[in-house]
């Protein structure tokens, strides 16, 4: 089974098109705070030839106390242009291979009006396992102009999410592990309450890819994962997680299943779970 306009590209496809002038490869690897070595250090050690590093924390709203929130369109355009990416380029995003942040970068490009963006299925893990080459050190791109226009329909604010708790107009799907969703363990970010947004459902993002290869699971298995959580694919959906990163894995899977315009709650639990945040729920969905 295939999907029209699939955002995923294979390692074979990228190897064939790696030297195309308009194909720009982006390493968007990410780790939780305090985990070392840092993603950029991993990038310096080994990356797909020609890839530039997309720092999820740097390409963000630095005036917000919340982690890596969406920046202004002006900043996104400036940061992406500095990576040598223009509006006419095909962007191929990858991460280390655990679907941790490539989907976040993909959704950001779409949210700022750039439709020519794809993800490398399996990321660097699959690329290296299949014997494709890697480079070390930094890549110094030639800055270009990138004009960004933000599409607010793709992102939700806390105010919108609070209103949705009452209206239930949109299904909310949480990508965190079940023990975090149910509030049985402490959150990795200090000071956050345990639990989930009332009425939300839980589809842990790591259920959606094969840990052995790093590749995303077939469409029928993706559909089954959402069905098991009582998610209706023909109704509006918002994805959420710990800080708006792994939620985009759900967004990607939904996109591949033909769900039109799923939105992402940017603040996610880093905002909702604050001590003075809105009401929470615990236990299974």
CSV table of C-alpha atoms in Angstrom, one decimal:
chain,number,residue,atom,x,y,z
A,1,UNK,CA,0.0,0.0,0.0
A,2,UNK,CA,1.3,3.4,-0.9
A,3,UNK,CA,0.2,7.0,-0.2
A,4,UNK,CA,-0.1,9.8,-2.7
A,5,UNK,CA,2.5,12.6,-2.2
A,6,UNK,CA,4.2,10.5,0.5
A,7,UNK,CA,6.5,12.8,2.4
A,8,UNK,CA,9.0,10.0,2.9
A,9,UNK,CA,11.9,9.3,0.6
A,10,UNK,CA,14.1,6.2,0.6
A,11,UNK,CA,17.8,6.0,1.2
A,12,UNK,CA,18.1,4.9,-2.4
A,13,UNK,CA,16.3,7.9,-3.7
A,14,UNK,CA,18.5,10.3,-1.7
A,15,UNK,CA,21.7,8.5,-2.8
A,16,UNK,CA,20.6,9.0,-6.4
A,17,UNK,CA,19.7,12.7,-5.9
A,18,UNK,CA,22.3,13.7,-3.3
A,19,UNK,CA,24.3,15.9,-5.8
A,20,UNK,CA,21.3,17.5,-7.4
A,21,UNK,CA,21.7,21.3,-7.2
A,22,UNK,CA,18.3,22.0,-5.8
A,23,UNK,CA,18.3,19.1,-3.2
A,24,UNK,CA,19.4,20.4,0.3
A,25,UNK,CA,19.9,17.8,3.0
A,26,UNK,CA,19.2,18.8,6.6
A,27,UNK,CA,20.3,17.0,9.8
A,28,UNK,CA,17.7,17.8,12.5
A,29,UNK,CA,18.8,15.4,15.2
A,30,UNK,CA,17.7,16.3,18.7
A,31,UNK,CA,18.1,15.1,22.3
A,32,UNK,CA,16.6,15.8,25.6
A,33,UNK,CA,18.4,18.5,27.7
A,34,UNK,CA,21.4,17.1,29.5
A,35,UNK,CA,21.9,14.2,27.2
A,36,UNK,CA,25.5,14.0,25.8
A,37,UNK,CA,27.1,14.1,23.4
A,38,UNK,CA,25.1,17.0,22.0
A,39,UNK,CA,23.3,16.4,18.7
A,40,UNK,CA,25.6,18.9,16.9
A,41,UNK,CA,28.7,17.0,18.2
A,42,UNK,CA,27.2,13.8,16.7
A,43,UNK,CA,26.7,15.8,13.5
A,44,UNK,CA,30.3,16.9,13.4
A,45,UNK,CA,31.4,13.3,13.9
A,46,UNK,CA,29.2,11.9,11.1
A,47,UNK,CA,26.6,13.2,8.7
A,48,UNK,CA,25.2,12.6,5.3
A,49,UNK,CA,27.5,14.4,2.8
A,50,UNK,CA,26.6,18.0,2.3
A,51,UNK,CA,24.0,18.0,5.1
A,52,UNK,CA,23.7,21.2,7.2
A,53,UNK,CA,22.6,21.1,10.8
A,54,UNK,CA,19.2,22.3,11.8
A,55,UNK,CA,19.2,23.2,15.5
A,56,UNK,CA,15.7,22.8,16.8
A,57,UNK,CA,16.5,24.8,19.9
A,58,UNK,CA,18.2,27.6,17.9
A,59,UNK,CA,15.4,27.9,15.2
A,60,UNK,CA,12.9,28.9,17.9
A,61,UNK,CA,11.3,31.8,19.7
A,62,UNK,CA,14.1,33.0,22.1
A,63,UNK,CA,11.7,35.3,23.9
A,64,UNK,CA,9.6,32.4,25.1
A,65,UNK,CA,10.4,30.6,28.4
A,66,UNK,CA,9.1,27.4,26.8
A,67,UNK,CA,11.5,25.1,24.9
A,68,UNK,CA,11.9,25.5,21.1
A,69,UNK,CA,8.6,27.2,20.4
A,70,UNK,CA,7.9,28.2,16.8
A,71,UNK,CA,9.7,31.5,15.9
A,72,UNK,CA,8.4,34.4,13.8
A,73,UNK,CA,8.2,33.9,10.1
A,74,UNK,CA,11.0,36.5,9.7
A,75,UNK,CA,13.3,34.5,12.0
A,76,UNK,CA,12.6,31.2,10.4
A,77,UNK,CA,13.3,32.7,7.0
A,78,UNK,CA,16.5,34.2,8.2
A,79,UNK,CA,17.7,31.0,10.0
A,80,UNK,CA,16.9,28.7,7.1
A,81,UNK,CA,18.4,31.1,4.5
A,82,UNK,CA,21.6,31.1,6.5
A,83,UNK,CA,21.7,27.3,6.0
A,84,UNK,CA,21.8,27.9,2.2
A,85,UNK,CA,18.2,26.8,1.7
A,86,UNK,CA,16.1,28.9,-0.8
A,87,UNK,CA,12.4,28.8,-1.7
A,88,UNK,CA,13.1,26.8,-4.8
A,89,UNK,CA,15.0,24.0,-3.1
A,90,UNK,CA,13.8,20.5,-2.3
A,91,UNK,CA,14.6,19.9,1.4
A,92,UNK,CA,15.3,16.4,2.7
A,93,UNK,CA,15.3,16.2,6.5
A,94,UNK,CA,16.7,13.4,8.6
A,95,UNK,CA,17.7,12.7,12.2
A,96,UNK,CA,19.8,10.1,13.9
A,97,UNK,CA,17.2,7.4,13.2
A,98,UNK,CA,14.7,7.4,16.1
A,99,UNK,CA,12.2,9.8,14.5
A,100,UNK,CA,13.0,12.3,17.3
A,101,UNK,CA,13.1,15.6,15.5
A,102,UNK,CA,13.1,15.2,11.7
A,103,UNK,CA,9.3,15.3,11.6
A,104,UNK,CA,9.3,18.5,13.7
A,105,UNK,CA,11.6,20.2,11.2
A,106,UNK,CA,9.5,18.9,8.3
A,107,UNK,CA,6.3,20.3,9.9
A,108,UNK,CA,8.0,23.6,10.5
A,109,UNK,CA,8.9,23.9,6.8
A,110,UNK,CA,5.3,23.1,5.9
A,111,UNK,CA,4.0,25.6,8.5
A,112,UNK,CA,6.2,28.4,7.0
A,113,UNK,CA,4.9,27.8,3.5
A,114,UNK,CA,7.6,25.4,2.0
A,115,UNK,CA,5.9,22.4,0.5
A,116,UNK,CA,9.0,21.0,-1.1
A,117,UNK,CA,10.2,19.1,2.0
A,118,UNK,CA,10.6,15.4,2.5
A,119,UNK,CA,11.9,13.1,5.3
A,120,UNK,CA,14.5,10.4,4.9
A,121,UNK,CA,12.9,7.1,6.0
A,122,UNK,CA,15.0,5.5,8.6
A,123,UNK,CA,17.3,8.6,8.9
A,124,UNK,CA,21.1,8.3,9.4
A,125,UNK,CA,20.7,4.9,11.1
A,126,UNK,CA,19.3,3.3,8.0
A,127,UNK,CA,21.6,5.3,5.7
A,128,UNK,CA,24.7,4.0,7.5
A,129,UNK,CA,23.4,0.4,7.8
A,130,UNK,CA,23.1,0.2,4.1
A,131,UNK,CA,26.6,1.3,3.5
A,132,UNK,CA,26.1,4.8,2.2
A,133,UNK,CA,28.9,7.3,2.9
A,134,UNK,CA,29.1,9.9,5.7
A,135,UNK,CA,31.3,12.9,6.2
A,136,UNK,CA,32.7,14.5,9.3
A,137,UNK,CA,33.2,18.1,10.3
A,138,UNK,CA,31.3,21.3,9.5
A,139,UNK,CA,29.5,22.3,6.3
A,140,UNK,CA,29.7,26.0,5.5
A,141,UNK,CA,26.7,26.9,3.3
A,142,UNK,CA,26.4,30.0,1.2
A,143,UNK,CA,23.5,32.1,2.7
A,144,UNK,CA,20.5,32.7,0.4
A,145,UNK,CA,17.2,34.4,0.8
A,146,UNK,CA,14.3,32.3,2.1
A,147,UNK,CA,10.9,34.0,2.4
A,148,UNK,CA,8.6,32.4,5.0
A,149,UNK,CA,4.9,32.9,5.5
A,150,UNK,CA,3.4,31.3,8.7
A,151,UNK,CA,0.3,29.1,8.4
A,152,UNK,CA,-1.3,29.3,11.8
A,153,UNK,CA,-3.8,26.5,11.0
A,154,UNK,CA,-1.0,24.0,11.5
A,155,UNK,CA,-0.3,25.0,15.1
A,156,UNK,CA,-2.4,25.3,18.3
A,157,UNK,CA,-1.9,27.6,21.3
A,158,UNK,CA,-2.7,26.8,24.9
A,159,UNK,CA,-5.8,29.1,24.7
A,160,UNK,CA,-7.1,27.1,21.8
A,161,UNK,CA,-6.4,23.8,23.6
A,162,UNK,CA,-8.2,25.0,26.8
A,163,UNK,CA,-11.2,25.9,24.7
A,164,UNK,CA,-11.0,22.5,23.0
A,165,UNK,CA,-11.2,20.7,26.4
A,166,UNK,CA,-14.7,22.1,26.7
A,167,UNK,CA,-15.8,21.8,23.0
A,168,UNK,CA,-14.0,18.5,22.1
A,169,UNK,CA,-14.1,19.8,18.6
A,170,UNK,CA,-10.7,18.3,17.9
A,171,UNK,CA,-9.3,15.0,19.1
A,172,UNK,CA,-6.0,15.4,21.0
A,173,UNK,CA,-3.4,12.6,20.6
A,174,UNK,CA,-0.4,12.5,23.0
A,175,UNK,CA,2.8,11.0,21.7
A,176,UNK,CA,4.5,10.4,25.1
A,177,UNK,CA,5.1,7.0,26.6
A,178,UNK,CA,2.0,5.5,28.4
A,179,UNK,CA,3.6,5.8,31.9
A,180,UNK,CA,4.1,9.5,31.3
A,181,UNK,CA,0.6,10.0,29.8
A,182,UNK,CA,-1.0,8.2,32.7
A,183,UNK,CA,1.0,10.2,35.2
A,184,UNK,CA,2.7,7.1,36.7
A,185,UNK,CA,6.2,8.6,36.5
A,186,UNK,CA,7.8,12.0,36.8
A,187,UNK,CA,8.3,14.1,33.7
A,188,UNK,CA,11.9,14.4,32.5
A,189,UNK,CA,11.6,18.2,32.6
A,190,UNK,CA,11.7,19.3,36.3
A,191,UNK,CA,8.7,21.1,37.8
A,192,UNK,CA,6.0,19.7,35.5
A,193,UNK,CA,2.9,17.9,36.9
A,194,UNK,CA,2.4,14.3,35.7
A,195,UNK,CA,-0.6,13.5,33.6
A,196,UNK,CA,-2.3,14.5,30.4
A,197,UNK,CA,-4.8,16.9,28.8
A,198,UNK,CA,-8.3,15.8,29.8
A,199,UNK,CA,-10.0,13.9,27.0
A,200,UNK,CA,-6.8,13.2,25.1
A,201,UNK,CA,-5.7,9.8,23.7
A,202,UNK,CA,-2.4,8.2,23.8
A,203,UNK,CA,-0.4,6.8,20.8
A,204,UNK,CA,3.3,6.6,21.9
A,205,UNK,CA,5.4,7.7,18.9
A,206,UNK,CA,7.8,4.8,19.1
A,207,UNK,CA,5.0,2.5,18.2
A,208,UNK,CA,5.1,3.9,14.7
A,209,UNK,CA,8.5,2.9,13.5
A,210,UNK,CA,10.6,-0.3,13.4
A,211,UNK,CA,13.4,0.0,16.0
A,212,UNK,CA,15.6,-2.4,14.1
A,213,UNK,CA,15.7,-0.4,10.9
A,214,UNK,CA,14.5,3.0,11.9
A,215,UNK,CA,12.0,2.9,9.1
A,216,UNK,CA,8.4,4.0,9.6
A,217,UNK,CA,5.9,1.1,9.8
A,218,UNK,CA,3.6,0.2,6.9
A,219,UNK,CA,0.3,2.2,6.5
A,220,UNK,CA,-1.9,-0.6,7.8
A,221,UNK,CA,0.2,-0.8,11.0
A,222,UNK,CA,0.0,2.9,11.4
A,223,UNK,CA,-3.8,2.8,11.0
A,224,UNK,CA,-4.1,0.0,13.5
A,225,UNK,CA,-2.1,2.0,16.1
A,226,UNK,CA,-4.5,4.9,15.9
A,227,UNK,CA,-7.5,2.7,15.8
A,228,UNK,CA,-6.4,0.9,19.0
A,229,UNK,CA,-6.4,4.3,20.7
A,230,UNK,CA,-10.0,5.0,19.4
A,231,UNK,CA,-8.8,7.8,17.1
A,232,UNK,CA,-11.2,8.7,14.3
A,233,UNK,CA,-9.1,9.5,11.2
A,234,UNK,CA,-12.1,11.3,9.6
A,235,UNK,CA,-12.4,13.9,12.4
A,236,UNK,CA,-10.1,16.8,13.3
A,237,UNK,CA,-6.9,16.0,15.2
A,238,UNK,CA,-4.3,17.9,17.2
A,239,UNK,CA,-1.0,16.1,18.3
A,240,UNK,CA,0.8,16.8,21.5
A,241,UNK,CA,3.8,15.4,23.4
A,242,UNK,CA,6.4,16.7,25.9
A,243,UNK,CA,7.6,19.8,24.1
A,244,UNK,CA,6.1,19.7,20.6
A,245,UNK,CA,8.9,17.5,19.0
A,246,UNK,CA,7.8,13.8,19.0
A,247,UNK,CA,4.2,15.0,18.5
A,248,UNK,CA,5.2,15.6,14.9
A,249,UNK,CA,5.9,11.9,14.4
A,250,UNK,CA,2.1,11.3,15.0
A,251,UNK,CA,1.5,14.3,12.6
A,252,UNK,CA,3.6,12.6,10.0
A,253,UNK,CA,1.9,9.3,10.3
A,254,UNK,CA,-1.5,10.9,10.1
A,255,UNK,CA,-0.4,12.9,7.1
A,256,UNK,CA,0.6,9.6,5.4
A,257,UNK,CA,-2.8,8.2,6.3
A,258,UNK,CA,-4.5,11.0,4.4
A,259,UNK,CA,-5.6,13.1,7.4
A,260,UNK,CA,-5.9,16.6,6.1
A,261,UNK,CA,-4.3,19.4,8.1
A,262,UNK,CA,-3.6,17.7,11.5
A,263,UNK,CA,-2.4,20.4,13.9
A,264,UNK,CA,0.4,20.4,16.5
A,265,UNK,CA,0.2,21.8,20.0
A,266,UNK,CA,3.5,23.7,20.1
A,267,UNK,CA,3.7,24.2,23.9
A,268,UNK,CA,2.6,20.6,24.6
A,269,UNK,CA,3.2,19.3,28.1
A,270,UNK,CA,6.0,21.7,28.8
A,271,UNK,CA,3.3,24.4,28.9
A,272,UNK,CA,0.2,22.5,30.0
A,273,UNK,CA,2.0,20.7,32.7
A,274,UNK,CA,3.4,23.8,34.5
A,275,UNK,CA,2.4,24.1,38.1
A,276,UNK,CA,-0.1,26.9,37.3
A,277,UNK,CA,-1.4,25.3,34.1
A,278,UNK,CA,-4.9,24.1,33.3
A,279,UNK,CA,-6.6,21.1,34.8
A,280,UNK,CA,-5.0,17.7,34.1
A,281,UNK,CA,-6.1,14.1,34.0
A,282,UNK,CA,-4.3,10.9,35.1
A,283,UNK,CA,-4.7,7.2,34.4
A,284,UNK,CA,-5.5,5.6,31.1
A,285,UNK,CA,-7.4,7.5,28.4
